[in-house]
Amino acid sequence: MRALILSDIHANLEALEAVLEDAQTRGGFDSVWCLGDTVGYGPDPGACIDRIREFDLLAVTGNHDCAAVGLIDASDFNDAAKAAAEWTASQLNTGQREFLKELSMVVKEGSFTLVHGSLRAPIVEYLLDRNSAAGTFGLMETSYCFVGHSHIPFMCRDAAEGPDFLDFSLDEQQSLEDSRWIINPGGVGQPRDRDPRPSYAICDTSKNTVQRHRVTYDIAKTQEKMRKAALPVHLIDRLDHGL
Ligand code: ZN
């Protein structure tokens, strides 16, 4: 089974469409596994929800998804994120709101666990260092865990001497057979690793392999929609820089 691993779409429909098209040209996929923050920041929250629901879908919630439907208070967000969360809430129809409200924090499927942030604090913790990785390895009931939230791609191996972060190189098939792993595919709709190109992964669950790819998309088109929606300028500009 080939799963398309998407995280942090952040209501960026042009980025999402570019990823879906690219994945189709690379052999396609059977399911979409979505790691949360489908909405927030970007101009097309409802359309992004509807689009991923067209596929066989396994999805978890993210902090922005929760904020958009009032499950968490956006007062902890910075001003730009809070403004975007309020705007997002006003854009969703009843079905889209229900979809976000019903998402789980953690989903297990075979050898894989999906969570937005970490297993210690599913929509809060950024898993970016050995301490946070060790916390999640300690709670993992499966061999592999996909996370998002930081928008930074990586692979982390559960090595004898402790969590070992590795670059998640592009376009190379990585075998997961030799260890337990935490994997972040990078962000689709708002990359933050100083590369503005959407990042995603395809996982072959029968071979236990994973491969990461990047695509280009029409950033200016997304930015123009954001300007029309009067979303914060900072959120519009950062798409150019992958920050
Ligand atoms: Zn996010």
PDB file of N, CA and C in Angstrom, residues 16-99:
ATOM      1  N   LEU A  16      -0.980  22.165  -2.419  1.00  0.00           N
ATOM      2  CA  LEU A  16      -1.572  20.825  -2.311  1.00  0.00           C
ATOM      3  C   LEU A  16      -1.766  20.197  -3.686  1.00  0.00           C
ATOM      4  N   GLU A  17      -2.295  20.974  -4.630  1.00  0.00           N
ATOM      5  CA  GLU A  17      -2.516  20.427  -5.978  1.00  0.00           C
ATOM      6  C   GLU A  17      -1.190  20.040  -6.646  1.00  0.00           C
ATOM      7  N   ALA A  18      -0.167  20.849  -6.433  1.00  0.00           N
ATOM      8  CA  ALA A  18       1.139  20.534  -7.025  1.00  0.00           C
ATOM      9  C   ALA A  18       1.686  19.224  -6.454  1.00  0.00           C
ATOM     10  N   VAL A  19       1.494  19.023  -5.160  1.00  0.00           N
ATOM     11  CA  VAL A  19       1.960  17.787  -4.520  1.00  0.00           C
ATOM     12  C   VAL A  19       1.167  16.580  -5.045  1.00  0.00           C
ATOM     13  N   LEU A  20      -0.147  16.723  -5.129  1.00  0.00           N
ATOM     14  CA  LEU A  20      -0.974  15.603  -5.602  1.00  0.00           C
ATOM     15  C   LEU A  20      -0.584  15.209  -7.029  1.00  0.00           C
ATOM     16  N   GLU A  21      -0.347  16.218  -7.851  1.00  0.00           N
ATOM     17  CA  GLU A  21       0.016  15.943  -9.241  1.00  0.00           C
ATOM     18  C   GLU A  21       1.385  15.260  -9.321  1.00  0.00           C
ATOM     19  N   ASP A  22       2.322  15.765  -8.541  1.00  0.00           N
ATOM     20  CA  ASP A  22       3.669  15.187  -8.541  1.00  0.00           C
ATOM     21  C   ASP A  22       3.641  13.734  -8.058  1.00  0.00           C
ATOM     22  N   ALA A  23       2.847  13.497  -7.008  1.00  0.00           N
ATOM     23  CA  ALA A  23       2.758  12.129  -6.468  1.00  0.00           C
ATOM     24  C   ALA A  23       2.162  11.175  -7.498  1.00  0.00           C
ATOM     25  N   GLN A  24       1.214  11.687  -8.285  1.00  0.00           N
ATOM     26  CA  GLN A  24       0.622  10.835  -9.330  1.00  0.00           C
ATOM     27  C   GLN A  24       1.664  10.443 -10.373  1.00  0.00           C
ATOM     28  N   THR A  25       2.557  11.360 -10.704  1.00  0.00           N
ATOM     29  CA  THR A  25       3.562  11.051 -11.727  1.00  0.00           C
ATOM     30  C   THR A  25       4.647  10.126 -11.175  1.00  0.00           C
ATOM     31  N   ARG A  26       4.707   9.970  -9.867  1.00  0.00           N
ATOM     32  CA  ARG A  26       5.724   9.097  -9.260  1.00  0.00           C
ATOM     33  C   ARG A  26       5.146   7.748  -8.859  1.00  0.00           C
ATOM     34  N   GLY A  27       4.109   7.320  -9.552  1.00  0.00           N
ATOM     35  CA  GLY A  27       3.567   5.988  -9.270  1.00  0.00           C
ATOM     36  C   GLY A  27       2.270   6.011  -8.485  1.00  0.00           C
ATOM     37  N   GLY A  28       1.829   7.199  -8.123  1.00  0.00           N
ATOM     38  CA  GLY A  28       0.527   7.310  -7.476  1.00  0.00           C
ATOM     39  C   GLY A  28       0.523   6.829  -6.040  1.00  0.00           C
ATOM     40  N   PHE A  29      -0.683   6.776  -5.467  1.00  0.00           N
ATOM     41  CA  PHE A  29      -0.831   6.393  -4.058  1.00  0.00           C
ATOM     42  C   PHE A  29      -2.220   5.825  -3.848  1.00  0.00           C
ATOM     43  N   ASP A  30      -2.355   5.028  -2.794  1.00  0.00           N
ATOM     44  CA  ASP A  30      -3.639   4.398  -2.480  1.00  0.00           C
ATOM     45  C   ASP A  30      -4.414   5.177  -1.423  1.00  0.00           C
ATOM     46  N   SER A  31      -3.668   5.824  -0.526  1.00  0.00           N
ATOM     47  CA  SER A  31      -4.295   6.560   0.576  1.00  0.00           C
ATOM     48  C   SER A  31      -3.538   7.851   0.817  1.00  0.00           C
ATOM     49  N   VAL A  32      -4.231   8.782   1.451  1.00  0.00           N
ATOM     50  CA  VAL A  32      -3.576   9.995   1.954  1.00  0.00           C
ATOM     51  C   VAL A  32      -3.522   9.892   3.470  1.00  0.00           C
ATOM     52  N   TRP A  33      -2.346  10.098   4.035  1.00  0.00           N
ATOM     53  CA  TRP A  33      -2.179  10.192   5.481  1.00  0.00           C
ATOM     54  C   TRP A  33      -1.825  11.646   5.775  1.00  0.00           C
ATOM     55  N   CYS A  34      -2.694  12.296   6.518  1.00  0.00           N
ATOM     56  CA  CYS A  34      -2.552  13.733   6.748  1.00  0.00           C
ATOM     57  C   CYS A  34      -2.221  13.984   8.222  1.00  0.00           C
ATOM     58  N   LEU A  35      -1.134  14.712   8.447  1.00  0.00           N
ATOM     59  CA  LEU A  35      -0.592  14.869   9.796  1.00  0.00           C
ATOM     60  C   LEU A  35      -1.045  16.151  10.500  1.00  0.00           C
ATOM     61  N   GLY A  36      -2.075  16.784   9.979  1.00  0.00           N
ATOM     62  CA  GLY A  36      -2.668  17.910  10.699  1.00  0.00           C
ATOM     63  C   GLY A  36      -2.232  19.271  10.206  1.00  0.00           C
ATOM     64  N   ASP A  37      -2.916  20.306  10.724  1.00  0.00           N
ATOM     65  CA  ASP A  37      -2.806  21.675  10.230  1.00  0.00           C
ATOM     66  C   ASP A  37      -3.130  21.741   8.734  1.00  0.00           C
ATOM     67  N   THR A  38      -4.264  21.158   8.414  1.00  0.00           N
ATOM     68  CA  THR A  38      -4.778  21.265   7.046  1.00  0.00           C
ATOM     69  C   THR A  38      -5.211  22.701   6.775  1.00  0.00           C
ATOM     70  N   VAL A  39      -5.643  23.398   7.813  1.00  0.00           N
ATOM     71  CA  VAL A  39      -6.087  24.793   7.664  1.00  0.00           C
ATOM     72  C   VAL A  39      -5.206  25.717   8.510  1.00  0.00           C
ATOM     73  N   GLY A  40      -5.484  27.010   8.375  1.00  0.00           N
ATOM     74  CA  GLY A  40      -4.723  28.022   9.119  1.00  0.00           C
ATOM     75  C   GLY A  40      -3.628  28.601   8.250  1.00  0.00           C
ATOM     76  N   TYR A  41      -3.474  29.914   8.274  1.00  0.00           N
ATOM     77  CA  TYR A  41      -2.503  30.705   7.511  1.00  0.00           C
ATOM     78  C   TYR A  41      -2.929  30.982   6.061  1.00  0.00           C
ATOM     79  N   GLY A  42      -3.344  29.972   5.328  1.00  0.00           N
ATOM     80  CA  GLY A  42      -3.549  30.115   3.893  1.00  0.00           C
ATOM     81  C   GLY A  42      -4.976  30.499   3.518  1.00  0.00           C
ATOM     82  N   PRO A  43      -5.201  30.736   2.198  1.00  0.00           N
ATOM     83  CA  PRO A  43      -6.463  31.323   1.742  1.00  0.00           C
ATOM     84  C   PRO A  43      -7.566  30.332   1.370  1.00  0.00           C
ATOM     85  N   ASP A  44      -7.283  29.013   1.385  1.00  0.00           N
ATOM     86  CA  ASP A  44      -8.289  28.056   0.908  1.00  0.00           C
ATOM     87  C   ASP A  44      -8.554  26.919   1.896  1.00  0.00           C
ATOM     88  N   PRO A  45      -8.977  27.250   3.121  1.00  0.00           N
ATOM     89  CA  PRO A  45      -9.159  26.175   4.114  1.00  0.00           C
ATOM     90  C   PRO A  45     -10.222  25.151   3.720  1.00  0.00           C
ATOM     91  N   GLY A  46     -11.379  25.635   3.301  1.00  0.00           N
ATOM     92  CA  GLY A  46     -12.466  24.712   2.965  1.00  0.00           C
ATOM     93  C   GLY A  46     -12.115  23.839   1.772  1.00  0.00           C
ATOM     94  N   ALA A  47     -11.535  24.444   0.747  1.00  0.00           N
ATOM     95  CA  ALA A  47     -11.191  23.683  -0.463  1.00  0.00           C
ATOM     96  C   ALA A  47     -10.126  22.621  -0.174  1.00  0.00           C
ATOM     97  N   CYS A  48      -9.189  22.932   0.720  1.00  0.00           N
ATOM     98  CA  CYS A  48      -8.155  21.936   1.051  1.00  0.00           C
ATOM     99  C   CYS A  48      -8.760  20.755   1.807  1.00  0.00           C
ATOM    100  N   ILE A  49      -9.689  21.043   2.721  1.00  0.00           N
ATOM    101  CA  ILE A  49     -10.374  19.944   3.422  1.00  0.00           C
ATOM    102  C   ILE A  49     -11.128  19.079   2.417  1.00  0.00           C
ATOM    103  N   ASP A  50     -11.907  19.723   1.565  1.00  0.00           N
ATOM    104  CA  ASP A  50     -12.700  18.955   0.588  1.00  0.00           C
ATOM    105  C   ASP A  50     -11.799  18.125  -0.318  1.00  0.00           C
ATOM    106  N   ARG A  51     -10.657  18.682  -0.706  1.00  0.00           N
ATOM    107  CA  ARG A  51      -9.761  17.984  -1.641  1.00  0.00           C
ATOM    108  C   ARG A  51      -9.170  16.723  -1.021  1.00  0.00           C
ATOM    109  N   ILE A  52      -8.690  16.804   0.210  1.00  0.00           N
ATOM    110  CA  ILE A  52      -8.083  15.589   0.794  1.00  0.00           C
ATOM    111  C   ILE A  52      -9.157  14.544   1.108  1.00  0.00           C
ATOM    112  N   ARG A  53     -10.382  15.010   1.322  1.00  0.00           N
ATOM    113  CA  ARG A  53     -11.456  14.047   1.606  1.00  0.00           C
ATOM    114  C   ARG A  53     -11.894  13.276   0.363  1.00  0.00           C
ATOM    115  N   GLU A  54     -11.424  13.683  -0.807  1.00  0.00           N
ATOM    116  CA  GLU A  54     -11.733  12.919  -2.020  1.00  0.00           C
ATOM    117  C   GLU A  54     -10.986  11.591  -2.045  1.00  0.00           C
ATOM    118  N   PHE A  55      -9.964  11.461  -1.213  1.00  0.00           N
ATOM    119  CA  PHE A  55      -9.136  10.257  -1.219  1.00  0.00           C
ATOM    120  C   PHE A  55      -9.466   9.370  -0.020  1.00  0.00           C
ATOM    121  N   ASP A  56      -9.001   8.118  -0.081  1.00  0.00           N
ATOM    122  CA  ASP A  56      -9.031   7.282   1.114  1.00  0.00           C
ATOM    123  C   ASP A  56      -8.107   7.976   2.119  1.00  0.00           C
ATOM    124  N   LEU A  57      -8.648   8.386   3.251  1.00  0.00           N
ATOM    125  CA  LEU A  57      -7.932   9.340   4.097  1.00  0.00           C
ATOM    126  C   LEU A  57      -7.817   8.876   5.537  1.00  0.00           C
ATOM    127  N   LEU A  58      -6.595   9.026   6.046  1.00  0.00           N
ATOM    128  CA  LEU A  58      -6.340   8.847   7.472  1.00  0.00           C
ATOM    129  C   LEU A  58      -5.766  10.185   7.924  1.00  0.00           C
ATOM    130  N   ALA A  59      -6.383  10.810   8.916  1.00  0.00           N
ATOM    131  CA  ALA A  59      -5.937  12.156   9.276  1.00  0.00           C
ATOM    132  C   ALA A  59      -5.983  12.368  10.778  1.00  0.00           C
ATOM    133  N   VAL A  60      -5.061  13.180  11.253  1.00  0.00           N
ATOM    134  CA  VAL A  60      -5.081  13.615  12.654  1.00  0.00           C
ATOM    135  C   VAL A  60      -5.245  15.135  12.685  1.00  0.00           C
ATOM    136  N   THR A  61      -5.552  15.626  13.857  1.00  0.00           N
ATOM    137  CA  THR A  61      -5.763  17.064  13.983  1.00  0.00           C
ATOM    138  C   THR A  61      -4.468  17.779  14.342  1.00  0.00           C
ATOM    139  N   GLY A  62      -4.416  19.082  14.028  1.00  0.00           N
ATOM    140  CA  GLY A  62      -3.286  19.919  14.417  1.00  0.00           C
ATOM    141  C   GLY A  62      -3.781  21.102  15.233  1.00  0.00           C
ATOM    142  N   ASN A  63      -2.873  21.872  15.771  1.00  0.00           N
ATOM    143  CA  ASN A  63      -3.269  23.011  16.594  1.00  0.00           C
ATOM    144  C   ASN A  63      -4.101  24.025  15.818  1.00  0.00           C
ATOM    145  N   HIS A  64      -3.762  24.253  14.556  1.00  0.00           N
ATOM    146  CA  HIS A  64      -4.543  25.205  13.764  1.00  0.00           C
ATOM    147  C   HIS A  64      -5.928  24.669  13.408  1.00  0.00           C
ATOM    148  N   ASP A  65      -6.020  23.348  13.211  1.00  0.00           N
ATOM    149  CA  ASP A  65      -7.341  22.746  12.957  1.00  0.00           C
ATOM    150  C   ASP A  65      -8.225  22.923  14.186  1.00  0.00           C
ATOM    151  N   CYS A  66      -7.647  22.681  15.359  1.00  0.00           N
ATOM    152  CA  CYS A  66      -8.401  22.825  16.614  1.00  0.00           C
ATOM    153  C   CYS A  66      -8.824  24.276  16.833  1.00  0.00           C
ATOM    154  N   ALA A  67      -7.907  25.195  16.563  1.00  0.00           N
ATOM    155  CA  ALA A  67      -8.226  26.616  16.779  1.00  0.00           C
ATOM    156  C   ALA A  67      -9.343  27.077  15.853  1.00  0.00           C
ATOM    157  N   ALA A  68      -9.355  26.551  14.631  1.00  0.00           N
ATOM    158  CA  ALA A  68     -10.347  26.994  13.645  1.00  0.00           C
ATOM    159  C   ALA A  68     -11.768  26.618  14.044  1.00  0.00           C
ATOM    160  N   VAL A  69     -11.914  25.586  14.872  1.00  0.00           N
ATOM    161  CA  VAL A  69     -13.257  25.148  15.275  1.00  0.00           C
ATOM    162  C   VAL A  69     -13.476  25.305  16.777  1.00  0.00           C
ATOM    163  N   GLY A  70     -12.640  26.129  17.409  1.00  0.00           N
ATOM    164  CA  GLY A  70     -12.867  26.481  18.807  1.00  0.00           C
ATOM    165  C   GLY A  70     -12.539  25.392  19.812  1.00  0.00           C
ATOM    166  N   LEU A  71     -11.801  24.348  19.393  1.00  0.00           N
ATOM    167  CA  LEU A  71     -11.442  23.290  20.352  1.00  0.00           C
ATOM    168  C   LEU A  71     -10.288  23.716  21.248  1.00  0.00           C
ATOM    169  N   ILE A  72      -9.473  24.649  20.759  1.00  0.00           N
ATOM    170  CA  ILE A  72      -8.490  25.295  21.629  1.00  0.00           C
ATOM    171  C   ILE A  72      -8.620  26.804  21.430  1.00  0.00           C
ATOM    172  N   ASP A  73      -8.147  27.518  22.410  1.00  0.00           N
ATOM    173  CA  ASP A  73      -8.212  28.973  22.385  1.00  0.00           C
ATOM    174  C   ASP A  73      -6.992  29.488  21.615  1.00  0.00           C
ATOM    175  N   ALA A  74      -7.218  30.315  20.619  1.00  0.00           N
ATOM    176  CA  ALA A  74      -6.115  30.820  19.799  1.00  0.00           C
ATOM    177  C   ALA A  74      -5.336  31.937  20.495  1.00  0.00           C
ATOM    178  N   SER A  75      -5.638  32.200  21.755  1.00  0.00           N
ATOM    179  CA  SER A  75      -4.953  33.327  22.415  1.00  0.00           C
ATOM    180  C   SER A  75      -3.463  33.061  22.630  1.00  0.00           C
ATOM    181  N   ASP A  76      -3.061  31.782  22.565  1.00  0.00           N
ATOM    182  CA  ASP A  76      -1.631  31.459  22.662  1.00  0.00           C
ATOM    183  C   ASP A  76      -0.893  31.715  21.350  1.00  0.00           C
ATOM    184  N   PHE A  77      -1.622  31.867  20.262  1.00  0.00           N
ATOM    185  CA  PHE A  77      -0.996  32.065  18.955  1.00  0.00           C
ATOM    186  C   PHE A  77      -0.408  33.476  18.868  1.00  0.00           C
ATOM    187  N   ASN A  78       0.580  33.651  17.990  1.00  0.00           N
ATOM    188  CA  ASN A  78       1.043  35.013  17.741  1.00  0.00           C
ATOM    189  C   ASN A  78      -0.047  35.769  16.967  1.00  0.00           C
ATOM    190  N   ASP A  79       0.120  37.092  16.833  1.00  0.00           N
ATOM    191  CA  ASP A  79      -0.958  37.914  16.276  1.00  0.00           C
ATOM    192  C   ASP A  79      -1.361  37.495  14.866  1.00  0.00           C
ATOM    193  N   ALA A  80      -0.371  37.180  14.036  1.00  0.00           N
ATOM    194  CA  ALA A  80      -0.674  36.798  12.649  1.00  0.00           C
ATOM    195  C   ALA A  80      -1.441  35.477  12.613  1.00  0.00           C
ATOM    196  N   ALA A  81      -0.996  34.528  13.418  1.00  0.00           N
ATOM    197  CA  ALA A  81      -1.659  33.220  13.446  1.00  0.00           C
ATOM    198  C   ALA A  81      -3.073  33.345  14.002  1.00  0.00           C
ATOM    199  N   LYS A  82      -3.226  34.228  14.993  1.00  0.00           N
ATOM    200  CA  LYS A  82      -4.554  34.415  15.596  1.00  0.00           C
ATOM    201  C   LYS A  82      -5.516  35.042  14.585  1.00  0.00           C
ATOM    202  N   ALA A  83      -5.028  36.050  13.878  1.00  0.00           N
ATOM    203  CA  ALA A  83      -5.861  36.697  12.856  1.00  0.00           C
ATOM    204  C   ALA A  83      -6.257  35.684  11.780  1.00  0.00           C
ATOM    205  N   ALA A  84      -5.301  34.844  11.384  1.00  0.00           N
ATOM    206  CA  ALA A  84      -5.582  33.828  10.361  1.00  0.00           C
ATOM    207  C   ALA A  84      -6.579  32.803  10.889  1.00  0.00           C
ATOM    208  N   ALA A  85      -6.469  32.446  12.159  1.00  0.00           N
ATOM    209  CA  ALA A  85      -7.384  31.455  12.742  1.00  0.00           C
ATOM    210  C   ALA A  85      -8.812  31.999  12.757  1.00  0.00           C
ATOM    211  N   GLU A  86      -8.956  33.280  13.087  1.00  0.00           N
ATOM    212  CA  GLU A  86     -10.297  33.880  13.102  1.00  0.00           C
ATOM    213  C   GLU A  86     -10.879  33.947  11.697  1.00  0.00           C
ATOM    214  N   TRP A  87     -10.036  34.323  10.749  1.00  0.00           N
ATOM    215  CA  TRP A  87     -10.492  34.383   9.358  1.00  0.00           C
ATOM    216  C   TRP A  87     -10.886  32.981   8.869  1.00  0.00           C
ATOM    217  N   THR A  88     -10.045  31.993   9.200  1.00  0.00           N
ATOM    218  CA  THR A  88     -10.307  30.607   8.789  1.00  0.00           C
ATOM    219  C   THR A  88     -11.655  30.138   9.323  1.00  0.00           C
ATOM    220  N   ALA A  89     -11.915  30.423  10.599  1.00  0.00           N
ATOM    221  CA  ALA A  89     -13.169  29.982  11.218  1.00  0.00           C
ATOM    222  C   ALA A  89     -14.374  30.521  10.451  1.00  0.00           C
ATOM    223  N   SER A  90     -14.219  31.725   9.907  1.00  0.00           N
ATOM    224  CA  SER A  90     -15.349  32.349   9.202  1.00  0.00           C
ATOM    225  C   SER A  90     -15.564  31.761   7.802  1.00  0.00           C
ATOM    226  N   GLN A  91     -14.613  30.981   7.328  1.00  0.00           N
ATOM    227  CA  GLN A  91     -14.660  30.471   5.949  1.00  0.00           C
ATOM    228  C   GLN A  91     -15.227  29.063   5.816  1.00  0.00           C
ATOM    229  N   LEU A  92     -15.343  28.347   6.934  1.00  0.00           N
ATOM    230  CA  LEU A  92     -15.686  26.923   6.862  1.00  0.00           C
ATOM    231  C   LEU A  92     -17.194  26.709   6.863  1.00  0.00           C
ATOM    232  N   ASN A  93     -17.652  25.733   6.071  1.00  0.00           N
ATOM    233  CA  ASN A  93     -19.064  25.368   6.151  1.00  0.00           C
ATOM    234  C   ASN A  93     -19.261  24.298   7.237  1.00  0.00           C
ATOM    235  N   THR A  94     -20.506  23.936   7.479  1.00  0.00           N
ATOM    236  CA  THR A  94     -20.813  23.035   8.591  1.00  0.00           C
ATOM    237  C   THR A  94     -20.097  21.690   8.447  1.00  0.00           C
ATOM    238  N   GLY A  95     -20.097  21.156   7.238  1.00  0.00           N
ATOM    239  CA  GLY A  95     -19.460  19.854   7.024  1.00  0.00           C
ATOM    240  C   GLY A  95     -17.962  19.913   7.270  1.00  0.00           C
ATOM    241  N   GLN A  96     -17.354  20.991   6.837  1.00  0.00           N
ATOM    242  CA  GLN A  96     -15.897  21.145   7.035  1.00  0.00           C
ATOM    243  C   GLN A  96     -15.574  21.309   8.515  1.00  0.00           C
ATOM    244  N   ARG A  97     -16.425  22.055   9.216  1.00  0.00           N
ATOM    245  CA  ARG A  97     -16.213  22.212  10.670  1.00  0.00           C
ATOM    246  C   ARG A  97     -16.354  20.884  11.387  1.00  0.00           C
ATOM    247  N   GLU A  98     -17.383  20.120  11.024  1.00  0.00           N
ATOM    248  CA  GLU A  98     -17.594  18.802  11.653  1.00  0.00           C
ATOM    249  C   GLU A  98     -16.404  17.889  11.399  1.00  0.00           C
ATOM    250  N   PHE A  99     -15.908  17.911  10.173  1.00  0.00           N
ATOM    251  CA  PHE A  99     -14.738  17.087   9.834  1.00  0.00           C
ATOM    252  C   PHE A  99     -13.573  17.416  10.764  1.00  0.00           C
TER     253      PHE A  99
END
